[in-house]
């Protein structure tokens, strides 16, 4: 049987927010190590990779590996019924065709349970190659969300250009052109406010705004975001999830014709 | 102008 207990169910609400714009359904692979999800969007332009380690949960039991095919709109309906401070327990029997979500209020005076049908998804498991990235940029996640939102007013694409000096985000279209430059921060009081760049080689790549904006739905999960870039390989946008693990988005660059 | 690339080919099906 599978059972996972989470004292603050807001984390799962945020995870769902972070994936439901890109994916209609997904398989949650549960094992002793934790819960993993890996899926490409319908157009095979982006991939979501979620890893929640079992030791992050308040209680975790997984006797046999279990793949739960879940319609994310259905799961969103159920998670909307939970209060942010509710204690969540997810339960499924081995080989079950349903999964149960139980929400308990902090004072345990209200207990709700929701049974959700699982769906059969024939999803491929993909191996993500180890890549040495030419540039790794760490920056406040709110700043990245702001930049993506601002630049998407100017064009469908954002050019990200990283050098030792800093990172430049650019967009151009009918209105005109926009450039936002961020330098590495010299001194910051809080680590989460820092912009840091590790650069082996300068890189310039072009990406679709629409996907970058979808990735920023994960902003609530982490104060920092990490962008990893190399020429001709997908961009990786990573948000750490506290004690649990991470959500990573891979995005294929646009190619010059 | 540029076209949107795809991820097929970058990831290996296990």
mmCIF file of N, CA and C in Angstrom, chain A residues 10-126:
data_model
loop_
_atom_site.group_PDB
_atom_site.id
_atom_site.type_symbol
_atom_site.label_atom_id
_atom_site.label_comp_id
_atom_site.label_asym_id
_atom_site.label_seq_id
_atom_site.Cartn_x
_atom_site.Cartn_y
_atom_site.Cartn_z
ATOM 1 N N UNK A 10 -0.323 22.932 1.574
ATOM 2 C CA UNK A 10 -0.139 24.019 0.609
ATOM 3 C C UNK A 10 0.959 23.688 -0.407
ATOM 4 N N UNK A 11 1.961 22.887 0.026
ATOM 5 C CA UNK A 11 3.046 22.545 -0.905
ATOM 6 C C UNK A 11 2.480 21.824 -2.137
ATOM 7 N N UNK A 12 1.591 20.861 -1.915
ATOM 8 C CA UNK A 12 1.045 20.106 -3.053
ATOM 9 C C UNK A 12 0.142 20.994 -3.922
ATOM 10 N N UNK A 13 -0.549 21.917 -3.274
ATOM 11 C CA UNK A 13 -1.362 22.876 -4.043
ATOM 12 C C UNK A 13 -0.468 23.686 -4.980
ATOM 13 N N UNK A 14 0.666 24.121 -4.450
ATOM 14 C CA UNK A 14 1.598 24.931 -5.254
ATOM 15 C C UNK A 14 2.202 24.101 -6.387
ATOM 16 N N UNK A 15 2.517 22.838 -6.102
ATOM 17 C CA UNK A 15 3.071 21.953 -7.140
ATOM 18 C C UNK A 15 2.061 21.796 -8.274
ATOM 19 N N UNK A 16 0.828 21.622 -7.904
ATOM 20 C CA UNK A 16 -0.228 21.441 -8.908
ATOM 21 C C UNK A 16 -0.374 22.697 -9.772
ATOM 22 N N UNK A 17 -0.336 23.850 -9.116
ATOM 23 C CA UNK A 17 -0.367 25.135 -9.845
ATOM 24 C C UNK A 17 0.774 25.208 -10.856
ATOM 25 N N UNK A 18 1.911 24.650 -10.438
ATOM 26 C CA UNK A 18 3.133 24.769 -11.234
ATOM 27 C C UNK A 18 3.156 23.840 -12.449
ATOM 28 N N UNK A 19 2.268 22.854 -12.489
ATOM 29 C CA UNK A 19 2.308 21.901 -13.620
ATOM 30 C C UNK A 19 1.039 21.906 -14.464
ATOM 31 N N UNK A 20 -0.072 22.404 -13.923
ATOM 32 C CA UNK A 20 -1.344 22.164 -14.610
ATOM 33 C C UNK A 20 -1.542 23.004 -15.869
ATOM 34 N N UNK A 21 -0.749 24.052 -16.025
ATOM 35 C CA UNK A 21 -0.871 24.829 -17.255
ATOM 36 C C UNK A 21 -0.181 24.114 -18.426
ATOM 37 N N UNK A 22 0.840 23.328 -18.111
ATOM 38 C CA UNK A 22 1.597 22.643 -19.170
ATOM 39 C C UNK A 22 1.064 21.250 -19.473
ATOM 40 N N UNK A 23 0.476 20.616 -18.462
ATOM 41 C CA UNK A 23 0.078 19.214 -18.611
ATOM 42 C C UNK A 23 -1.396 19.034 -18.277
ATOM 43 N N UNK A 24 -2.094 18.209 -19.072
ATOM 44 C CA UNK A 24 -3.482 17.874 -18.746
ATOM 45 C C UNK A 24 -3.542 16.680 -17.799
ATOM 46 N N UNK A 25 -2.624 15.774 -18.008
ATOM 47 C CA UNK A 25 -2.572 14.589 -17.153
ATOM 48 C C UNK A 25 -1.120 14.167 -16.994
ATOM 49 N N UNK A 26 -0.866 13.405 -15.953
ATOM 50 C CA UNK A 26 0.516 12.983 -15.711
ATOM 51 C C UNK A 26 0.530 11.758 -14.814
ATOM 52 N N UNK A 27 1.606 11.005 -14.916
ATOM 53 C CA UNK A 27 1.777 9.840 -14.054
ATOM 54 C C UNK A 27 2.657 10.214 -12.867
ATOM 55 N N UNK A 28 2.137 9.974 -11.672
ATOM 56 C CA UNK A 28 2.919 10.162 -10.453
ATOM 57 C C UNK A 28 3.508 8.794 -10.109
ATOM 58 N N UNK A 29 4.816 8.669 -10.236
ATOM 59 C CA UNK A 29 5.489 7.412 -9.929
ATOM 60 C C UNK A 29 5.922 7.417 -8.475
ATOM 61 N N UNK A 30 5.334 6.508 -7.709
ATOM 62 C CA UNK A 30 5.643 6.451 -6.280
ATOM 63 C C UNK A 30 6.534 5.249 -6.001
ATOM 64 N N UNK A 31 7.605 5.481 -5.274
ATOM 65 C CA UNK A 31 8.504 4.403 -4.861
ATOM 66 C C UNK A 31 8.950 4.706 -3.443
ATOM 67 N N UNK A 32 9.806 3.835 -2.924
ATOM 68 C CA UNK A 32 10.356 4.037 -1.591
ATOM 69 C C UNK A 32 11.090 5.381 -1.485
ATOM 70 N N UNK A 33 11.676 5.811 -2.595
ATOM 71 C CA UNK A 33 12.476 7.044 -2.609
ATOM 72 C C UNK A 33 11.610 8.296 -2.574
ATOM 73 N N UNK A 34 10.378 8.178 -3.060
ATOM 74 C CA UNK A 34 9.512 9.353 -3.084
ATOM 75 C C UNK A 34 8.594 9.352 -4.290
ATOM 76 N N UNK A 35 8.142 10.544 -4.649
ATOM 77 C CA UNK A 35 7.200 10.681 -5.769
ATOM 78 C C UNK A 35 7.906 11.425 -6.906
ATOM 79 N N UNK A 36 7.820 10.837 -8.091
ATOM 80 C CA UNK A 36 8.418 11.489 -9.260
ATOM 81 C C UNK A 36 7.398 11.619 -10.371
ATOM 82 N N UNK A 37 7.543 12.666 -11.131
ATOM 83 C CA UNK A 37 6.657 12.900 -12.270
ATOM 84 C C UNK A 37 7.530 13.443 -13.393
ATOM 85 N N UNK A 38 7.316 12.910 -14.579
ATOM 86 C CA UNK A 38 8.088 13.404 -15.712
ATOM 87 C C UNK A 38 7.192 13.373 -16.932
ATOM 88 N N UNK A 39 6.961 14.498 -17.543
ATOM 89 C CA UNK A 39 6.062 14.500 -18.704
ATOM 90 C C UNK A 39 6.347 15.679 -19.620
ATOM 91 N N UNK A 40 6.213 15.421 -20.912
ATOM 92 C CA UNK A 40 6.334 16.497 -21.899
ATOM 93 C C UNK A 40 4.956 17.084 -22.145
ATOM 94 N N UNK A 41 4.919 18.340 -22.541
ATOM 95 C CA UNK A 41 3.641 18.925 -22.950
ATOM 96 C C UNK A 41 3.261 18.320 -24.310
ATOM 97 N N UNK A 42 2.033 18.560 -24.731
ATOM 98 C CA UNK A 42 1.517 17.935 -25.952
ATOM 99 C C UNK A 42 2.369 18.224 -27.190
ATOM 100 N N UNK A 43 2.964 19.396 -27.232
ATOM 101 C CA UNK A 43 3.724 19.764 -28.432
ATOM 102 C C UNK A 43 5.198 19.333 -28.363
ATOM 103 N N UNK A 44 5.597 18.677 -27.267
ATOM 104 C CA UNK A 44 6.974 18.183 -27.097
ATOM 105 C C UNK A 44 8.019 19.311 -27.156
ATOM 106 N N UNK A 45 7.637 20.461 -26.657
ATOM 107 C CA UNK A 45 8.554 21.601 -26.602
ATOM 108 C C UNK A 45 9.148 21.728 -25.193
ATOM 109 N N UNK A 46 8.338 21.357 -24.192
ATOM 110 C CA UNK A 46 8.823 21.456 -22.805
ATOM 111 C C UNK A 46 8.592 20.140 -22.073
ATOM 112 N N UNK A 47 9.376 19.964 -21.012
ATOM 113 C CA UNK A 47 9.228 18.781 -20.164
ATOM 114 C C UNK A 47 9.235 19.227 -18.710
ATOM 115 N N UNK A 48 8.359 18.628 -17.929
ATOM 116 C CA UNK A 48 8.304 18.895 -16.492
ATOM 117 C C UNK A 48 8.881 17.692 -15.770
ATOM 118 N N UNK A 49 9.786 17.930 -14.847
ATOM 119 C CA UNK A 49 10.362 16.846 -14.051
ATOM 120 C C UNK A 49 10.259 17.233 -12.576
ATOM 121 N N UNK A 50 9.452 16.477 -11.851
ATOM 122 C CA UNK A 50 9.191 16.777 -10.440
ATOM 123 C C UNK A 50 9.755 15.663 -9.579
ATOM 124 N N UNK A 51 10.425 16.046 -8.508
ATOM 125 C CA UNK A 51 10.973 15.050 -7.596
ATOM 126 C C UNK A 51 10.664 15.457 -6.159
ATOM 127 N N UNK A 52 9.854 14.650 -5.479
ATOM 128 C CA UNK A 52 9.541 14.887 -4.064
ATOM 129 C C UNK A 52 10.077 13.690 -3.273
ATOM 130 N N UNK A 53 11.111 13.925 -2.486
ATOM 131 C CA UNK A 53 11.731 12.819 -1.737
ATOM 132 C C UNK A 53 10.838 12.370 -0.583
ATOM 133 N N UNK A 54 10.881 11.069 -0.330
ATOM 134 C CA UNK A 54 10.022 10.522 0.728
ATOM 135 C C UNK A 54 10.342 11.134 2.097
ATOM 136 N N UNK A 55 11.617 11.470 2.341
ATOM 137 C CA UNK A 55 11.971 11.978 3.677
ATOM 138 C C UNK A 55 11.453 13.395 3.939
ATOM 139 N N UNK A 56 10.930 14.054 2.906
ATOM 140 C CA UNK A 56 10.327 15.366 3.113
ATOM 141 C C UNK A 56 8.930 15.260 3.721
ATOM 142 N N UNK A 57 8.295 14.094 3.537
ATOM 143 C CA UNK A 57 6.924 13.908 4.052
ATOM 144 C C UNK A 57 6.959 13.608 5.552
ATOM 145 N N UNK A 58 5.841 13.897 6.207
ATOM 146 C CA UNK A 58 5.770 13.652 7.652
ATOM 147 C C UNK A 58 5.594 12.170 7.936
ATOM 148 N N UNK A 59 4.985 11.497 6.975
ATOM 149 C CA UNK A 59 4.902 10.039 7.058
ATOM 150 C C UNK A 59 4.889 9.548 5.615
ATOM 151 N N UNK A 60 5.618 8.476 5.347
ATOM 152 C CA UNK A 60 5.659 7.994 3.962
ATOM 153 C C UNK A 60 5.823 6.479 3.983
ATOM 154 N N UNK A 61 4.964 5.820 3.250
ATOM 155 C CA UNK A 61 5.055 4.366 3.156
ATOM 156 C C UNK A 61 4.721 3.962 1.729
ATOM 157 N N UNK A 62 5.586 3.197 1.101
ATOM 158 C CA UNK A 62 5.303 2.708 -0.248
ATOM 159 C C UNK A 62 5.836 1.285 -0.350
ATOM 160 N N UNK A 63 4.947 0.312 -0.175
ATOM 161 C CA UNK A 63 5.362 -1.093 -0.145
ATOM 162 C C UNK A 63 5.778 -1.594 -1.521
ATOM 163 N N UNK A 64 5.033 -1.168 -2.527
ATOM 164 C CA UNK A 64 5.356 -1.573 -3.906
ATOM 165 C C UNK A 64 5.313 -0.342 -4.793
ATOM 166 N N UNK A 65 6.194 -0.326 -5.811
ATOM 167 C CA UNK A 65 6.181 0.813 -6.741
ATOM 168 C C UNK A 65 4.799 0.949 -7.359
ATOM 169 N N UNK A 66 4.368 2.182 -7.478
ATOM 170 C CA UNK A 66 3.005 2.450 -7.916
ATOM 171 C C UNK A 66 3.037 3.613 -8.897
ATOM 172 N N UNK A 67 2.382 3.431 -10.053
ATOM 173 C CA UNK A 67 2.280 4.533 -11.013
ATOM 174 C C UNK A 67 0.837 4.993 -11.060
ATOM 175 N N UNK A 68 0.614 6.223 -10.649
ATOM 176 C CA UNK A 68 -0.759 6.735 -10.609
ATOM 177 C C UNK A 68 -0.971 7.717 -11.761
ATOM 178 N N UNK A 69 -1.801 7.332 -12.716
ATOM 179 C CA UNK A 69 -2.153 8.231 -13.824
ATOM 180 C C UNK A 69 -3.245 9.181 -13.341
ATOM 181 N N UNK A 70 -2.958 10.452 -13.380
ATOM 182 C CA UNK A 70 -3.880 11.423 -12.778
ATOM 183 C C UNK A 70 -4.268 12.516 -13.776
ATOM 184 N N UNK A 71 -5.572 12.761 -13.857
ATOM 185 C CA UNK A 71 -6.084 13.911 -14.602
ATOM 186 C C UNK A 71 -5.905 15.125 -13.699
ATOM 187 N N UNK A 72 -5.103 16.082 -14.143
ATOM 188 C CA UNK A 72 -4.716 17.183 -13.252
ATOM 189 C C UNK A 72 -5.872 18.149 -12.978
ATOM 190 N N UNK A 73 -6.829 18.242 -13.901
ATOM 191 C CA UNK A 73 -8.010 19.081 -13.644
ATOM 192 C C UNK A 73 -8.830 18.472 -12.506
ATOM 193 N N UNK A 74 -8.952 17.147 -12.497
ATOM 194 C CA UNK A 74 -9.681 16.468 -11.417
ATOM 195 C C UNK A 74 -8.965 16.658 -10.082
ATOM 196 N N UNK A 75 -7.645 16.511 -10.112
ATOM 197 C CA UNK A 75 -6.875 16.669 -8.865
ATOM 198 C C UNK A 75 -6.965 18.117 -8.355
ATOM 199 N N UNK A 76 -7.010 19.067 -9.292
ATOM 200 C CA UNK A 76 -7.141 20.483 -8.897
ATOM 201 C C UNK A 76 -8.472 20.716 -8.186
ATOM 202 N N UNK A 77 -9.540 20.107 -8.724
ATOM 203 C CA UNK A 77 -10.852 20.236 -8.077
ATOM 204 C C UNK A 77 -10.781 19.764 -6.629
ATOM 205 N N UNK A 78 -10.118 18.633 -6.430
ATOM 206 C CA UNK A 78 -10.037 18.062 -5.080
ATOM 207 C C UNK A 78 -9.158 18.920 -4.171
ATOM 208 N N UNK A 79 -7.999 19.345 -4.694
ATOM 209 C CA UNK A 79 -7.079 20.124 -3.850
ATOM 210 C C UNK A 79 -7.658 21.488 -3.476
ATOM 211 N N UNK A 80 -8.589 21.984 -4.296
ATOM 212 C CA UNK A 80 -9.264 23.250 -3.969
ATOM 213 C C UNK A 80 -10.130 23.105 -2.716
ATOM 214 N N UNK A 81 -10.508 21.876 -2.414
ATOM 215 C CA UNK A 81 -11.359 21.622 -1.242
ATOM 216 C C UNK A 81 -10.550 21.611 0.050
ATOM 217 N N UNK A 82 -9.224 21.655 -0.055
ATOM 218 C CA UNK A 82 -8.367 21.612 1.137
ATOM 219 C C UNK A 82 -8.023 23.015 1.589
ATOM 220 N N UNK A 83 -8.002 23.235 2.886
ATOM 221 C CA UNK A 83 -7.489 24.492 3.429
ATOM 222 C C UNK A 83 -5.969 24.446 3.390
ATOM 223 N N UNK A 84 -5.350 25.612 3.289
ATOM 224 C CA UNK A 84 -3.884 25.646 3.202
ATOM 225 C C UNK A 84 -3.205 25.025 4.414
ATOM 226 N N UNK A 85 -3.853 25.102 5.575
ATOM 227 C CA UNK A 85 -3.242 24.570 6.795
ATOM 228 C C UNK A 85 -3.701 23.154 7.114
ATOM 229 N N UNK A 86 -4.492 22.571 6.219
ATOM 230 C CA UNK A 86 -4.958 21.210 6.470
ATOM 231 C C UNK A 86 -3.795 20.220 6.389
ATOM 232 N N UNK A 87 -3.972 19.131 7.113
ATOM 233 C CA UNK A 87 -3.019 18.029 7.015
ATOM 234 C C UNK A 87 -3.550 17.079 5.941
ATOM 235 N N UNK A 88 -2.689 16.761 4.987
ATOM 236 C CA UNK A 88 -3.098 15.931 3.851
ATOM 237 C C UNK A 88 -2.536 14.522 3.991
ATOM 238 N N UNK A 89 -3.372 13.535 3.729
ATOM 239 C CA UNK A 89 -2.884 12.165 3.597
ATOM 240 C C UNK A 89 -3.353 11.620 2.253
ATOM 241 N N UNK A 90 -2.413 11.088 1.481
ATOM 242 C CA UNK A 90 -2.740 10.446 0.199
ATOM 243 C C UNK A 90 -2.596 8.944 0.414
ATOM 244 N N UNK A 91 -3.613 8.201 0.004
ATOM 245 C CA UNK A 91 -3.579 6.743 0.224
ATOM 246 C C UNK A 91 -3.998 6.011 -1.032
ATOM 247 N N UNK A 92 -3.315 4.915 -1.349
ATOM 248 C CA UNK A 92 -3.752 4.048 -2.446
ATOM 249 C C UNK A 92 -3.353 2.617 -2.131
ATOM 250 N N UNK A 93 -4.188 1.696 -2.519
ATOM 251 C CA UNK A 93 -3.849 0.283 -2.370
ATOM 252 C C UNK A 93 -2.953 -0.124 -3.541
ATOM 253 N N UNK A 94 -2.230 -1.233 -3.398
ATOM 254 C CA UNK A 94 -1.439 -1.741 -4.520
ATOM 255 C C UNK A 94 -2.393 -2.053 -5.671
ATOM 256 N N UNK A 95 -1.976 -1.735 -6.873
ATOM 257 C CA UNK A 95 -2.771 -1.996 -8.095
ATOM 258 C C UNK A 95 -4.171 -1.384 -8.050
ATOM 259 N N UNK A 96 -4.317 -0.313 -7.316
ATOM 260 C CA UNK A 96 -5.651 0.279 -7.194
ATOM 261 C C UNK A 96 -5.998 1.078 -8.440
ATOM 262 N N UNK A 97 -7.299 1.267 -8.678
ATOM 263 C CA UNK A 97 -7.697 2.151 -9.766
ATOM 264 C C UNK A 97 -8.266 3.458 -9.216
ATOM 265 N N UNK A 98 -7.991 3.703 -7.947
ATOM 266 C CA UNK A 98 -8.360 4.995 -7.368
ATOM 267 C C UNK A 98 -7.361 5.389 -6.276
ATOM 268 N N UNK A 99 -7.393 6.669 -5.929
ATOM 269 C CA UNK A 99 -6.501 7.178 -4.884
ATOM 270 C C UNK A 99 -7.351 8.058 -3.971
ATOM 271 N N UNK A 100 -7.012 8.035 -2.680
ATOM 272 C CA UNK A 100 -7.801 8.823 -1.734
ATOM 273 C C UNK A 100 -6.990 9.994 -1.172
ATOM 274 N N UNK A 101 -7.623 11.151 -1.148
ATOM 275 C CA UNK A 101 -7.030 12.324 -0.529
ATOM 276 C C UNK A 101 -7.830 12.628 0.729
ATOM 277 N N UNK A 102 -7.167 12.677 1.869
ATOM 278 C CA UNK A 102 -7.866 12.999 3.120
ATOM 279 C C UNK A 102 -7.306 14.308 3.684
ATOM 280 N N UNK A 103 -8.199 15.229 4.003
ATOM 281 C CA UNK A 103 -7.800 16.516 4.579
ATOM 282 C C UNK A 103 -8.312 16.605 6.012
ATOM 283 N N UNK A 104 -7.404 16.918 6.936
ATOM 284 C CA UNK A 104 -7.802 17.101 8.337
ATOM 285 C C UNK A 104 -7.462 18.527 8.750
ATOM 286 N N UNK A 105 -8.410 19.215 9.365
ATOM 287 C CA UNK A 105 -8.111 20.559 9.862
ATOM 288 C C UNK A 105 -7.127 20.432 11.020
ATOM 289 N N UNK A 106 -6.407 21.536 11.313
ATOM 290 C CA UNK A 106 -5.367 21.499 12.356
ATOM 291 C C UNK A 106 -5.927 21.016 13.689
ATOM 292 N N UNK A 107 -7.174 21.441 14.005
ATOM 293 C CA UNK A 107 -7.761 21.029 15.287
ATOM 294 C C UNK A 107 -8.460 19.670 15.196
ATOM 295 N N UNK A 108 -8.371 19.055 14.028
ATOM 296 C CA UNK A 108 -8.925 17.712 13.766
ATOM 297 C C UNK A 108 -10.438 17.634 13.919
ATOM 298 N N UNK A 109 -11.098 18.806 13.867
ATOM 299 C CA UNK A 109 -12.555 18.802 14.023
ATOM 300 C C UNK A 109 -13.259 18.581 12.692
ATOM 301 N N UNK A 110 -12.520 18.775 11.591
ATOM 302 C CA UNK A 110 -13.106 18.534 10.276
ATOM 303 C C UNK A 110 -12.210 17.573 9.507
ATOM 304 N N UNK A 111 -12.793 16.510 9.053
ATOM 305 C CA UNK A 111 -12.040 15.533 8.252
ATOM 306 C C UNK A 111 -12.822 15.279 6.968
ATOM 307 N N UNK A 112 -12.175 15.469 5.829
ATOM 308 C CA UNK A 112 -12.845 15.214 4.547
ATOM 309 C C UNK A 112 -12.029 14.190 3.768
ATOM 310 N N UNK A 113 -12.700 13.324 3.043
ATOM 311 C CA UNK A 113 -11.926 12.491 2.121
ATOM 312 C C UNK A 113 -12.546 12.476 0.739
ATOM 313 N N UNK A 114 -11.670 12.445 -0.233
ATOM 314 C CA UNK A 114 -12.058 12.497 -1.641
ATOM 315 C C UNK A 114 -11.383 11.335 -2.359
ATOM 316 N N UNK A 115 -12.200 10.579 -3.038
ATOM 317 C CA UNK A 115 -11.696 9.426 -3.762
ATOM 318 C C UNK A 115 -11.626 9.815 -5.232
ATOM 319 N N UNK A 116 -10.485 9.633 -5.849
ATOM 320 C CA UNK A 116 -10.345 10.030 -7.244
ATOM 321 C C UNK A 116 -9.973 8.831 -8.104
ATOM 322 N N UNK A 117 -10.652 8.729 -9.255
ATOM 323 C CA UNK A 117 -10.346 7.635 -10.183
ATOM 324 C C UNK A 117 -9.006 7.885 -10.852
ATOM 325 N N UNK A 118 -8.224 6.843 -10.957
ATOM 326 C CA UNK A 118 -6.955 6.956 -11.684
ATOM 327 C C UNK A 118 -7.220 6.645 -13.153
ATOM 328 N N UNK A 119 -6.346 7.143 -14.018
ATOM 329 C CA UNK A 119 -6.510 6.877 -15.451
ATOM 330 C C UNK A 119 -5.281 6.122 -15.955
ATOM 331 N N UNK A 120 -5.497 5.398 -17.047
ATOM 332 C CA UNK A 120 -4.386 4.657 -17.638
ATOM 333 C C UNK A 120 -3.638 5.560 -18.599
ATOM 334 N N UNK A 121 -2.404 5.838 -18.290
ATOM 335 C CA UNK A 121 -1.604 6.677 -19.180
ATOM 336 C C UNK A 121 -0.420 5.850 -19.651
ATOM 337 N N UNK A 122 -0.272 5.832 -20.957
ATOM 338 C CA UNK A 122 0.843 5.063 -21.497
ATOM 339 C C UNK A 122 2.005 6.016 -21.729
ATOM 340 N N UNK A 123 2.588 6.477 -20.638
ATOM 341 C CA UNK A 123 3.651 7.478 -20.795
ATOM 342 C C UNK A 123 5.024 6.827 -20.845
ATOM 343 N N UNK A 124 5.826 7.354 -21.757
ATOM 344 C CA UNK A 124 7.202 6.883 -21.872
ATOM 345 C C UNK A 124 8.019 7.465 -20.726
ATOM 346 N N UNK A 125 8.971 6.688 -20.234
ATOM 347 C CA UNK A 125 9.926 7.239 -19.280
ATOM 348 C C UNK A 125 11.149 7.684 -20.054
ATOM 349 N N UNK A 126 11.554 8.892 -19.823
ATOM 350 C CA UNK A 126 12.646 9.460 -20.598
ATOM 351 C C UNK A 126 13.895 9.603 -19.740
#
